[in-house]
Coordinates of C-alpha atoms in Angstrom, one line a residue:
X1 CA -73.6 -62.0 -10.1
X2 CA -76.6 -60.1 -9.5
X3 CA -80.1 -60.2 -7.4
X4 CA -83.6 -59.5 -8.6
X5 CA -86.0 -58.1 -6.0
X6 CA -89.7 -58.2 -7.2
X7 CA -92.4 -56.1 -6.1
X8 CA -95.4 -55.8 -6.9
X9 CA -99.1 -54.1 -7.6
X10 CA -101.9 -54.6 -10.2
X11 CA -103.5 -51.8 -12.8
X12 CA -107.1 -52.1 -13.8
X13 CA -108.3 -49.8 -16.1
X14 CA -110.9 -50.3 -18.5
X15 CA -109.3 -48.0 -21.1
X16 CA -111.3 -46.7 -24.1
X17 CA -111.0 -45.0 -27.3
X18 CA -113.0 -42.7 -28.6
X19 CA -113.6 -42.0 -32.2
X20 CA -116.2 -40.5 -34.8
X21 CA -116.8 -40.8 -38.1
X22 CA -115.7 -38.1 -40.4
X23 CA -117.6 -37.5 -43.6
X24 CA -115.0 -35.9 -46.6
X25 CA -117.5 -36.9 -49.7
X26 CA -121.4 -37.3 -49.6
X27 CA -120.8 -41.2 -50.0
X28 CA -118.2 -42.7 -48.3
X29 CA -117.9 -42.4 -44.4
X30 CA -114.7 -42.1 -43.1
X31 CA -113.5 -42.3 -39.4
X32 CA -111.7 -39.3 -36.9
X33 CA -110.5 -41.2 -34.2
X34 CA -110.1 -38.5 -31.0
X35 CA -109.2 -39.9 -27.5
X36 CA -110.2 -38.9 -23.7
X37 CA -108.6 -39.6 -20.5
X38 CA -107.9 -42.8 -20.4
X39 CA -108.8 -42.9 -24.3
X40 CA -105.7 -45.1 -25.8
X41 CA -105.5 -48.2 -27.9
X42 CA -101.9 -50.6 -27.2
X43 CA -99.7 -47.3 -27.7
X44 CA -101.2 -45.5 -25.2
X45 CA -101.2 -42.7 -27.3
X46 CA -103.0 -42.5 -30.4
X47 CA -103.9 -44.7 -33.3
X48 CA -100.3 -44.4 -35.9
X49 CA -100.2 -44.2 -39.8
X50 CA -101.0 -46.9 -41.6
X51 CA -103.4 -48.8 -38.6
X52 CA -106.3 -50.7 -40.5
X53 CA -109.6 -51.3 -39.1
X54 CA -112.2 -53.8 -40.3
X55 CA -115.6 -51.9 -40.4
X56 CA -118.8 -53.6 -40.6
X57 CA -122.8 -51.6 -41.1
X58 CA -125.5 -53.6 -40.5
X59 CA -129.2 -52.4 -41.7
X60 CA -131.5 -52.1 -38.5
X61 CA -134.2 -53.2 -40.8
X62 CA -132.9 -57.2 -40.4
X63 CA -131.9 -56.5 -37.2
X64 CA -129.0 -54.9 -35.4
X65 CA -126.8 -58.3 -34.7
X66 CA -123.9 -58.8 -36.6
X67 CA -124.1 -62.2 -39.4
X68 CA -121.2 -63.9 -40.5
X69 CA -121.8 -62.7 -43.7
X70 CA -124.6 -60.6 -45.8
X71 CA -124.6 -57.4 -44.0
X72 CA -125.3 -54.2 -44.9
X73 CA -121.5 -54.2 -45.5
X74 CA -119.3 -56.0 -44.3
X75 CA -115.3 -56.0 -43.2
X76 CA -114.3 -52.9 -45.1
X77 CA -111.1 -52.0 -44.8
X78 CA -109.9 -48.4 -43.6
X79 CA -106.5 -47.0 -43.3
X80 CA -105.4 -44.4 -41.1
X81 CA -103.5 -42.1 -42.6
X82 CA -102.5 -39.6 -40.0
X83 CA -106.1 -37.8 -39.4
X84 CA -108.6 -40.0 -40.3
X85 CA -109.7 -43.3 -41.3
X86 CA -110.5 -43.3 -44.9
X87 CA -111.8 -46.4 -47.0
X88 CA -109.6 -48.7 -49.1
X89 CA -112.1 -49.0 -51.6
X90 CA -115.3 -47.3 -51.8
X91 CA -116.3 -47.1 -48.5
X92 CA -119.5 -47.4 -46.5
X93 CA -122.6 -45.2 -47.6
X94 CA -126.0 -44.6 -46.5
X95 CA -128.6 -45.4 -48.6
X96 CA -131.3 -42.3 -49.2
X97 CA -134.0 -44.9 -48.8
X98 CA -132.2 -46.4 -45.4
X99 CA -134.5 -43.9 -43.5
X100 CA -133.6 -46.3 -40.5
X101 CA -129.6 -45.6 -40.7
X102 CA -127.3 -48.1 -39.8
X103 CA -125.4 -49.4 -37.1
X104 CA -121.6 -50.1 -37.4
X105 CA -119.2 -52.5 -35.6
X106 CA -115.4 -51.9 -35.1
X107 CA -112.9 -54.2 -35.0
X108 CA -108.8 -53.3 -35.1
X109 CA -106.5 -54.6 -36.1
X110 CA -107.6 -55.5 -39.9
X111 CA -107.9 -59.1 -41.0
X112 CA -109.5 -60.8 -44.1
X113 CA -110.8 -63.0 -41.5
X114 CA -112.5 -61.2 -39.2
X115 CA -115.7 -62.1 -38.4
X116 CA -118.8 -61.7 -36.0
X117 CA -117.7 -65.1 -34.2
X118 CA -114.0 -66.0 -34.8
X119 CA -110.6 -66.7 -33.0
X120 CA -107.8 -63.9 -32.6
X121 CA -104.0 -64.7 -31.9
X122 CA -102.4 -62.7 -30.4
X123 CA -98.4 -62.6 -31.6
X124 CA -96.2 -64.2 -29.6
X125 CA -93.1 -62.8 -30.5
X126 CA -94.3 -59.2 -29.4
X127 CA -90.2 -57.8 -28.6
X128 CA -91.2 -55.5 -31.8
X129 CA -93.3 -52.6 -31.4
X130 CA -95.6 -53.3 -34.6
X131 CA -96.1 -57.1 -33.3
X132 CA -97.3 -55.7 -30.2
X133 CA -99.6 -53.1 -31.1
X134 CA -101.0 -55.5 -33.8
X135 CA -101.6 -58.1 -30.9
X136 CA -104.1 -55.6 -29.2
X137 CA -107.7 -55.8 -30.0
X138 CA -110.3 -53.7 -29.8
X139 CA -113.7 -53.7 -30.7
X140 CA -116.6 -50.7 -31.6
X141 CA -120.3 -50.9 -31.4
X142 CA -122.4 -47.6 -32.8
X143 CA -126.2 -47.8 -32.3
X144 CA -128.3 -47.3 -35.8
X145 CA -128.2 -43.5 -36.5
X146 CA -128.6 -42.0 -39.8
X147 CA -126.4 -39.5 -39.0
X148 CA -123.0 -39.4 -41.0
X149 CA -121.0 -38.4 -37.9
X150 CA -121.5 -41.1 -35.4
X151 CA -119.6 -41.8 -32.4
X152 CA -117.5 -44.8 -31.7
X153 CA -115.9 -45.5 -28.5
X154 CA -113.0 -48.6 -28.8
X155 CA -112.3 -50.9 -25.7
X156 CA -109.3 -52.6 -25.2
X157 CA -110.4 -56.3 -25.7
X158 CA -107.8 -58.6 -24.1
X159 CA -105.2 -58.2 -21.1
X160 CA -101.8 -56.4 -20.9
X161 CA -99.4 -56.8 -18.7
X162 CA -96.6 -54.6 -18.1
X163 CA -93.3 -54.8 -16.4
X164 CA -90.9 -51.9 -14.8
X165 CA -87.4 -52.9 -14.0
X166 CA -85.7 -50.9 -11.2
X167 CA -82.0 -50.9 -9.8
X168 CA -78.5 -49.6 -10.2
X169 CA -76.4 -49.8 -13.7
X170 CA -79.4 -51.6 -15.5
X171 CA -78.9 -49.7 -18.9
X172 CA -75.8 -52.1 -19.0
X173 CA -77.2 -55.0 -18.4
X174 CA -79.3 -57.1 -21.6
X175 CA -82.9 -57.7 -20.3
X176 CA -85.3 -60.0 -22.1
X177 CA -88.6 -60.7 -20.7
X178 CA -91.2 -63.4 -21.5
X179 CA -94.2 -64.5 -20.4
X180 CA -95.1 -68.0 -20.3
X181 CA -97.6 -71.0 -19.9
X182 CA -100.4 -67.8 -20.9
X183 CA -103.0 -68.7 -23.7
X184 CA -102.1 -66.5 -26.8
X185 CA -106.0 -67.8 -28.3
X186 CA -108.9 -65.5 -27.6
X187 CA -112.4 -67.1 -28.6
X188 CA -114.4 -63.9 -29.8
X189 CA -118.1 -63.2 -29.8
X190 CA -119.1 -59.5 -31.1
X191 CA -122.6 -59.8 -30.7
X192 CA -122.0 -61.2 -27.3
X193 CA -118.8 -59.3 -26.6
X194 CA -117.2 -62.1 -25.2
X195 CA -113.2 -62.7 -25.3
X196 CA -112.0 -65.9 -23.8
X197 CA -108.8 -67.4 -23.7
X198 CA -108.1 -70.7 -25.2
X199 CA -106.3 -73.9 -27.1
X200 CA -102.6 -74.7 -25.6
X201 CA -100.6 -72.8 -23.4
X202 CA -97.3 -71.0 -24.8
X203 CA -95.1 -68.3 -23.9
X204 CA -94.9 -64.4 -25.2
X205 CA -92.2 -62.4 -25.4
X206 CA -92.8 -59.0 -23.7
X207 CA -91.9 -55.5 -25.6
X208 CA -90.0 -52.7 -24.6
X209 CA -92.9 -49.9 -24.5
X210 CA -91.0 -47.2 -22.9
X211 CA -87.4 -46.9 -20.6
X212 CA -87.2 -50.1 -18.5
X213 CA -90.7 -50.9 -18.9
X214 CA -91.5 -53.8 -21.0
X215 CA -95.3 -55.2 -22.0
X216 CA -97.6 -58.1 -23.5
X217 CA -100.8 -58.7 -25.0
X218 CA -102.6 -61.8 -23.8
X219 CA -106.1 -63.7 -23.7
X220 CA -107.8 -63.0 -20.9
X221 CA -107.5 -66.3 -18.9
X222 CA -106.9 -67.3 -15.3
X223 CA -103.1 -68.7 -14.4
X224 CA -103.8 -71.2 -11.6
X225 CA -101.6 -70.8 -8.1
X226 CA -97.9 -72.1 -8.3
X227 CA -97.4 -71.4 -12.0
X228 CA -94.5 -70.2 -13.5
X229 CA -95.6 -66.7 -15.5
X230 CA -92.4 -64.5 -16.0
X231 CA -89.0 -65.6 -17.0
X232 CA -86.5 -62.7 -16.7
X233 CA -83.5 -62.5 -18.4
X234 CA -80.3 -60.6 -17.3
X235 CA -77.2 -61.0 -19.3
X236 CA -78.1 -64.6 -20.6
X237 CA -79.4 -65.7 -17.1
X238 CA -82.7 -66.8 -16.2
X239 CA -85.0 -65.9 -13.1
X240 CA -88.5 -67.6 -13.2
X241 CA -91.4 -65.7 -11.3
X242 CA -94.6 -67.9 -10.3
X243 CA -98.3 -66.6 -9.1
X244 CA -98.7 -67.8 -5.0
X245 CA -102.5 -67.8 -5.6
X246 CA -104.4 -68.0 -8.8
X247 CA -104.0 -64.8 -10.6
X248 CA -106.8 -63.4 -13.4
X249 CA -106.1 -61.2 -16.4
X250 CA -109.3 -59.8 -17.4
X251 CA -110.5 -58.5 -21.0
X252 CA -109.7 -54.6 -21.2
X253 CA -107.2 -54.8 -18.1
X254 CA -104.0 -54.3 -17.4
X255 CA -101.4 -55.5 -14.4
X256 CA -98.3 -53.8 -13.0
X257 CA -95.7 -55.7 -11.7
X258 CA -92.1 -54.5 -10.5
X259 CA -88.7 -56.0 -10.7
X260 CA -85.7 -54.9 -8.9
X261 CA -82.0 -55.9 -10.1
X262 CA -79.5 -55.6 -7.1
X263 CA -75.7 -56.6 -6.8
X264 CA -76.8 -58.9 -4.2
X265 CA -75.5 -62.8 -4.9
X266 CA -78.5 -64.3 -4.5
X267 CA -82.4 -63.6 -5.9
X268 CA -84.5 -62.4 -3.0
X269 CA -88.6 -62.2 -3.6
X270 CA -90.4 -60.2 -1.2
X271 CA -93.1 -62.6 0.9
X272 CA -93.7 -65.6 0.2
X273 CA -91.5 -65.7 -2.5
X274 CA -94.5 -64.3 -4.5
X275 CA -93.9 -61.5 -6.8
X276 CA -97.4 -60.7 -7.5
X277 CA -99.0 -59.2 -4.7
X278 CA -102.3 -57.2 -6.2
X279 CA -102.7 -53.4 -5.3
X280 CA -106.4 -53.8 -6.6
X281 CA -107.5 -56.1 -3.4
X282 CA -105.4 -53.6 -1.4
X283 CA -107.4 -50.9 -2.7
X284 CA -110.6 -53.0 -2.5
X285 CA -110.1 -53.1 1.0
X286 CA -109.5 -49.9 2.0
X287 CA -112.2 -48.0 -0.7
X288 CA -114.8 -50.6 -2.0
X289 CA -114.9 -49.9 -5.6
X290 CA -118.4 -48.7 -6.1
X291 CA -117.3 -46.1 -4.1
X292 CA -113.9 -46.1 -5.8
X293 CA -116.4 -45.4 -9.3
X294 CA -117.7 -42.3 -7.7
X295 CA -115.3 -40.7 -6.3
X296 CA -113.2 -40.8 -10.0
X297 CA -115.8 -38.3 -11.4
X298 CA -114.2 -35.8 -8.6
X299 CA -110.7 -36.4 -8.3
X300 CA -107.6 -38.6 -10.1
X301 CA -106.5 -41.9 -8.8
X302 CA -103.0 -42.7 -10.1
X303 CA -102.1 -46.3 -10.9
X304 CA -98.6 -48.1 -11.2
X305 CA -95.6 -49.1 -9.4
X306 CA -93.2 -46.3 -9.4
X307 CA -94.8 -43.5 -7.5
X308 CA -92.5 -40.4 -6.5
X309 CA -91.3 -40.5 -2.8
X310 CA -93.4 -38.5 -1.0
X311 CA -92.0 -38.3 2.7
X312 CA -92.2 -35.0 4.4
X313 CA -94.9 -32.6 5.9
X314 CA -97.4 -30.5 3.7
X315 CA -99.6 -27.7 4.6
X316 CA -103.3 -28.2 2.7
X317 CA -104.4 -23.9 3.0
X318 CA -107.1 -22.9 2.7
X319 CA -108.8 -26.4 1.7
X320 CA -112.1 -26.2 -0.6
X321 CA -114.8 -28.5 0.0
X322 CA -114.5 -30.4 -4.1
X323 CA -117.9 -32.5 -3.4
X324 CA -119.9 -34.4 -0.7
X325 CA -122.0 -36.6 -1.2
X326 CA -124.3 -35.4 1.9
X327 CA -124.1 -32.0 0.6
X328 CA -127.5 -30.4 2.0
X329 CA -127.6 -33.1 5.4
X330 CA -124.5 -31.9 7.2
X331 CA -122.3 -31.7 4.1
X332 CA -120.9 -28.9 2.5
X333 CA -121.4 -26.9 -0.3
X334 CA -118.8 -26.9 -3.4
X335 CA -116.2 -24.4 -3.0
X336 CA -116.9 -24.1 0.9
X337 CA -113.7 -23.3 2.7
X338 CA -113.3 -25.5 5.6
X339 CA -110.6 -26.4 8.3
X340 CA -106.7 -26.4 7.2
X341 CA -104.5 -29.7 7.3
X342 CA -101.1 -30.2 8.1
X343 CA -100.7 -34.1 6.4
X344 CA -96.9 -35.9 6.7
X345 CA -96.2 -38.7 5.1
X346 CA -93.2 -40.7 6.6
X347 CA -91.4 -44.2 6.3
X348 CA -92.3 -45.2 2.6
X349 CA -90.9 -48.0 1.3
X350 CA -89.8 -48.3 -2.5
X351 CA -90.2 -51.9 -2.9
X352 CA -93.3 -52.7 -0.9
X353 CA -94.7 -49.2 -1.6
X354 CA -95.9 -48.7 1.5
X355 CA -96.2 -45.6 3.8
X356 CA -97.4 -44.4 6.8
X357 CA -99.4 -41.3 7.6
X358 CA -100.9 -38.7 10.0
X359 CA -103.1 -35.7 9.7
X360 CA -104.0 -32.5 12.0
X361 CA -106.3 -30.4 11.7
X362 CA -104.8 -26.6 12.2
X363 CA -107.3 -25.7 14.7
X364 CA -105.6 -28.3 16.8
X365 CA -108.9 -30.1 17.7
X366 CA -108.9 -33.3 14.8
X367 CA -105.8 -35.7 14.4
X368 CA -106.1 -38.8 13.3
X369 CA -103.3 -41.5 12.1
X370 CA -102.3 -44.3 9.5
X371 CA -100.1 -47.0 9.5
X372 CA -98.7 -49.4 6.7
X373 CA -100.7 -48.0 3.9
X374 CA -99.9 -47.9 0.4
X375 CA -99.0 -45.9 -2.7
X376 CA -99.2 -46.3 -6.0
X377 CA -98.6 -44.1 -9.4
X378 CA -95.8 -43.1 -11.9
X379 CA -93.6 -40.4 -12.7
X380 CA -94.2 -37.3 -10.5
X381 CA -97.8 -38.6 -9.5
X382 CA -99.4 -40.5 -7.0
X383 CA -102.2 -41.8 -5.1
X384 CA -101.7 -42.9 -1.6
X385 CA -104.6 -45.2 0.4
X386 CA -105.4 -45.4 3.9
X387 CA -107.4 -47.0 6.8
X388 CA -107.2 -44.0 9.9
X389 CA -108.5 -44.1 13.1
X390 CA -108.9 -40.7 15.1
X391 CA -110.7 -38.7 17.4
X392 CA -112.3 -35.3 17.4
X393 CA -112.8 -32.8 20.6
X394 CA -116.4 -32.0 21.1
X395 CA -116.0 -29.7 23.1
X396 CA -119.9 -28.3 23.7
X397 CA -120.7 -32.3 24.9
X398 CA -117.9 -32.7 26.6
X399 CA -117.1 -36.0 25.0
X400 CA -114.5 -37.1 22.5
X401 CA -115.6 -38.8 19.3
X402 CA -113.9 -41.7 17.9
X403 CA -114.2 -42.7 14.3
X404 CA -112.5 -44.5 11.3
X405 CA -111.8 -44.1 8.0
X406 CA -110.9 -44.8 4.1
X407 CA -109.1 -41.9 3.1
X408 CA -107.3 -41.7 -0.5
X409 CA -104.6 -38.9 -1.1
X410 CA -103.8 -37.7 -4.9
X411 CA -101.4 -35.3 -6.2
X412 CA -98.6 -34.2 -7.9
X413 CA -95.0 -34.3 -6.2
X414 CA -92.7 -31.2 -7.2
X415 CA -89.7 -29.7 -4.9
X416 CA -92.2 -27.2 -3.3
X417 CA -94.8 -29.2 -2.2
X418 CA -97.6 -31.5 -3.7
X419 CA -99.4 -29.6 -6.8
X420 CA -103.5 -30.2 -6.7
X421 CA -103.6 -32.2 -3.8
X422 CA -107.1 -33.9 -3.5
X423 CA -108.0 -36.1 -0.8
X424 CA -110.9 -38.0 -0.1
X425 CA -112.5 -39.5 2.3
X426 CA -115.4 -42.0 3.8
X427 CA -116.3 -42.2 7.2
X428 CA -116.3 -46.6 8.4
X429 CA -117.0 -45.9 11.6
X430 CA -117.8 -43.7 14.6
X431 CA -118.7 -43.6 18.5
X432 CA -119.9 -40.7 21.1
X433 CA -121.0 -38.5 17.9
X434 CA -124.1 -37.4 20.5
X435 CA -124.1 -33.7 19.0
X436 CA -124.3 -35.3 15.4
X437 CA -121.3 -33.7 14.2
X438 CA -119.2 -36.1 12.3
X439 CA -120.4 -36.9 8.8
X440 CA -122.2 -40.1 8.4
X441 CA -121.4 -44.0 8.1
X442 CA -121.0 -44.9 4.6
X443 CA -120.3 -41.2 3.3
X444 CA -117.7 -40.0 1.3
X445 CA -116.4 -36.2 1.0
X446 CA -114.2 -34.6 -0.9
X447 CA -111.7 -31.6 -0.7
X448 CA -108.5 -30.2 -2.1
X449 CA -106.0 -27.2 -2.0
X450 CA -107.6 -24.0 -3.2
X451 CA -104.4 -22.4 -4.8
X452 CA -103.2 -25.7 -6.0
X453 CA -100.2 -26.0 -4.1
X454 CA -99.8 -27.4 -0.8
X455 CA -95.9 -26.3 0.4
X456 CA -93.4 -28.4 2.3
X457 CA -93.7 -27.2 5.8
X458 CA -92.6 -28.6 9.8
X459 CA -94.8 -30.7 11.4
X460 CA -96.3 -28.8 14.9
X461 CA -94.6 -30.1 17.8
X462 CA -97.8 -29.1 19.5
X463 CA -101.2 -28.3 18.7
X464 CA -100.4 -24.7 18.6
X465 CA -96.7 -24.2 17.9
X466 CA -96.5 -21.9 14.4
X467 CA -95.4 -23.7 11.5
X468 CA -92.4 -22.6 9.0
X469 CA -92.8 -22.9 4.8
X470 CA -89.9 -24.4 3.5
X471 CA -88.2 -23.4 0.4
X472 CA -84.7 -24.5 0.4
X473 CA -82.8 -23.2 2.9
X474 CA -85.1 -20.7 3.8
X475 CA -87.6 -21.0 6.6
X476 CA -90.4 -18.3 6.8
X477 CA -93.3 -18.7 9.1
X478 CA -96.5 -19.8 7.7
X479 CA -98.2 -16.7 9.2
X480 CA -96.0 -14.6 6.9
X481 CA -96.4 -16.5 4.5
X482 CA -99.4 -17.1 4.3
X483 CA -100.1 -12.9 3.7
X484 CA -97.6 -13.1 1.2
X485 CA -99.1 -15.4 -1.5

């Protein structure tokens, strides 16, 4: 017998391809896909060999919307064949006379049937790789140029949803994984880009994308609360998962969720027996995600449910000032050196992914705290979220300022430290500030390790007590070492 321990947190991206048209004879127009951060159709990679795309150019002259039929051309077929995207038959070509250009509508995959309004199933056996790229779609809109390189930029259309399994002597074990009572039916509109789930409900069974991960495609829809949504098998037994509230899978969004397979004799499901607690309204509450929007042009914020453990003390020397958003009204300047930070992280818990912090400033006069925060990412990266409440010696007005705030911590965990530590804050709150010296309400700043490294030191057991570097077994103190780097 074995257990299954679920936990849980949600991914949102809106991820995006990127692509332009390639021109290799003055008639046809093939397509170069290229991809940004983020940029990555179902294989999160690339587009592969033999993908086919249905291509439609419509003459700005009629009108940019897309007709079922009798556009400038319409649903040509291209193929990719390792580079680019060239034409099954002849291709797409602007007219000499078409002063106006034209503008051109995406759609992958290929089908015979695709059309500016039209249905889209997704496969609901998706346990092979090719079924489950093939169930991912993704549209292109290019404005009317009559330039024969024009940009296109993909969206993921529907919702994924992706499943880590944790625990001891899993390679052993046979692991299926299904989704079910989902809607497999997307009603599309490409004029209106509008991708709604419909007809019956059914079930979808999830493919293995990578080592113990396993993921779906599905219509965006809304399960309602007490549903059953994942059945999980292990070695010919099933465990059923339900949503405790109503749970929504948006169009070009994915959700993380985590299960944990223990020797334990019975299944254990952390809260209320809910599986599918959402780290997007965690992070909602602690960063409100307008704010969330800006502060991603500055700094990464890792997503997923199998961040690196982070517990230990770090020294952040010398910190540069990255951005702030009251830069010129009490903010500083980019590249602006300001006050070291010692930062620890301590009592993280795998399963909940939840941590604790606490920050001081090296001058001894800031230190503020955080309690049952969380963390999220993958692999050797991470972001971790806070609320903090601390206090700040004003020493000229004799007073002691009180304050809170949203801080977010992102990095890179390696046996040394944490490589190109960022961290970001915005102030919530803040009392006695009489000399104006804390940054405003509603302000966010944002700062990170100059020389990319922050090292594993010991936390101060006073404000002033030195603090040691610490490399293995070595200890050296950070005033030495400091001169040395």
């Amino acid at each position: 017998m074995f257990g299954v321990l679920a936990w849980s947190c949600t991914q949102e991206n809106n991820e995006i391809l990127t692509g332009q048209d390639k021109l290799t004879n003055e008639e046809s127009v093939n397509f170069l896909p290229s991809f940004g951060q983020g940029g990555t159709r179902a294989t999160e990679t690339a587009f592969e060999r033999g993908d086919e795309i249905s291509v439609f150019a419509v003459d700005p002259n009629t009108g940019t919307a897309l007709k079922t039929s009798g556009n400038y051309a319409d649903n040509e077929r291209y193929t990719y064949d390792g580079s680019i995207f060239t034409a099954a038959g002849a291709g797409i070509s602007i007219s000499n006379a078409n002063t106006a250009g034209l503008a051109y509508y995406a759609v992958y995959p290929y089908s015979a049937s695709t059309s500016n309004r039209m249905t889209f199933s997704v496969n609901k056996d998706q346990s092979k790789y090719s079924a489950y790229t093939k169930s991912d779609l993704c549209t292109a809109f290019a404005s009317a140029t009559t330039s024969k390189e024009v940009d296109l930029t993909f969206s993921h259309r529907l919702s994924a949803v992706s499943v880590t399994v944790r625990g001891a002597n899993i390679a052993s074990k046979r692991i299926q994984m299904k989704l079910t009572n989902v809607q497999t039916q997307a009603s599309v509109n490409l004029n209106d880009n509008t991708f709604t789930g419909i007809g019956e409900l059914g079930e979808v069974i999830m493919c293995p994308t990578a080592t113990n991960t396993y993921e779906a495609i599905i219509a965006p829809q809304t399960i309602a609360a007490k549903t059953n949504l994942l059945v999980v098998t292990v070695d010919g037994e099933d465990h059923t998962f339900y949503v405790e509230n109503d749970a929504s899978f948006q169009s070009g969004k994915k959700k993380e969720y985590g299960i944990e397979i223990t020797d334990a004799e019975i299944v254990i499901f952390r809260g209320d027996i809910n599986p599918w607690g959402t780290e997007d309204e965690r992070l909602d509450n602690v960063v409100p995600p307008e704010i969330q929007a800006r502060i991603e042009q500055y700094m990464p914020i890792y997503t997923g449910v199998n961040p690196p453990n982070v517990e230990g003390c770090y020294f952040l020397d010398p910190e540069e000032t990255v951005f702030c958003e009251d830069q010129g009204q009490g903010g500083y300047d980019p590249g602006t050196i300001v006050v070291s930070n010692y930062i620890q992280f301590s009592n993280q818990n795998m399963q909940t992914n939840t941590l604790d912090y606490e920050e001081l400033g090296a001058n001894g006069r800031s230190y503020s705290v955080g309690r049952g925060a969380f963390i999220s990412g993958s692999g050797n990266n991470f972001s971790a979220f806070f609320n903090t409440v601390g206090e700040y010696s004003d020493e000229e007005n004799n007073v002691t300022i009180t304050y809170k705030t949203a801080l977010l911590i992102s990095g890179t965990k390696t046996s040394e430290g944490i490589l190109d530590l960022y961290n970001a804050f915005v102030m919530v709150e803040k009392n006695n500030d009489v000399g104006g010296i804390i940054m405003d309400v509603n302000v966010f700043r944002i700062f990170r390790d100059q020389d990319g490294i922050s090292y594993n030191v010991t936390w101060p057991a006073s404000r002033t007590r030195e603090v040691y570097v610490e490399k293995g077994n070595v200890k050296t103190p950070w005033s030495k070492y400091a001169k040395q780097k």
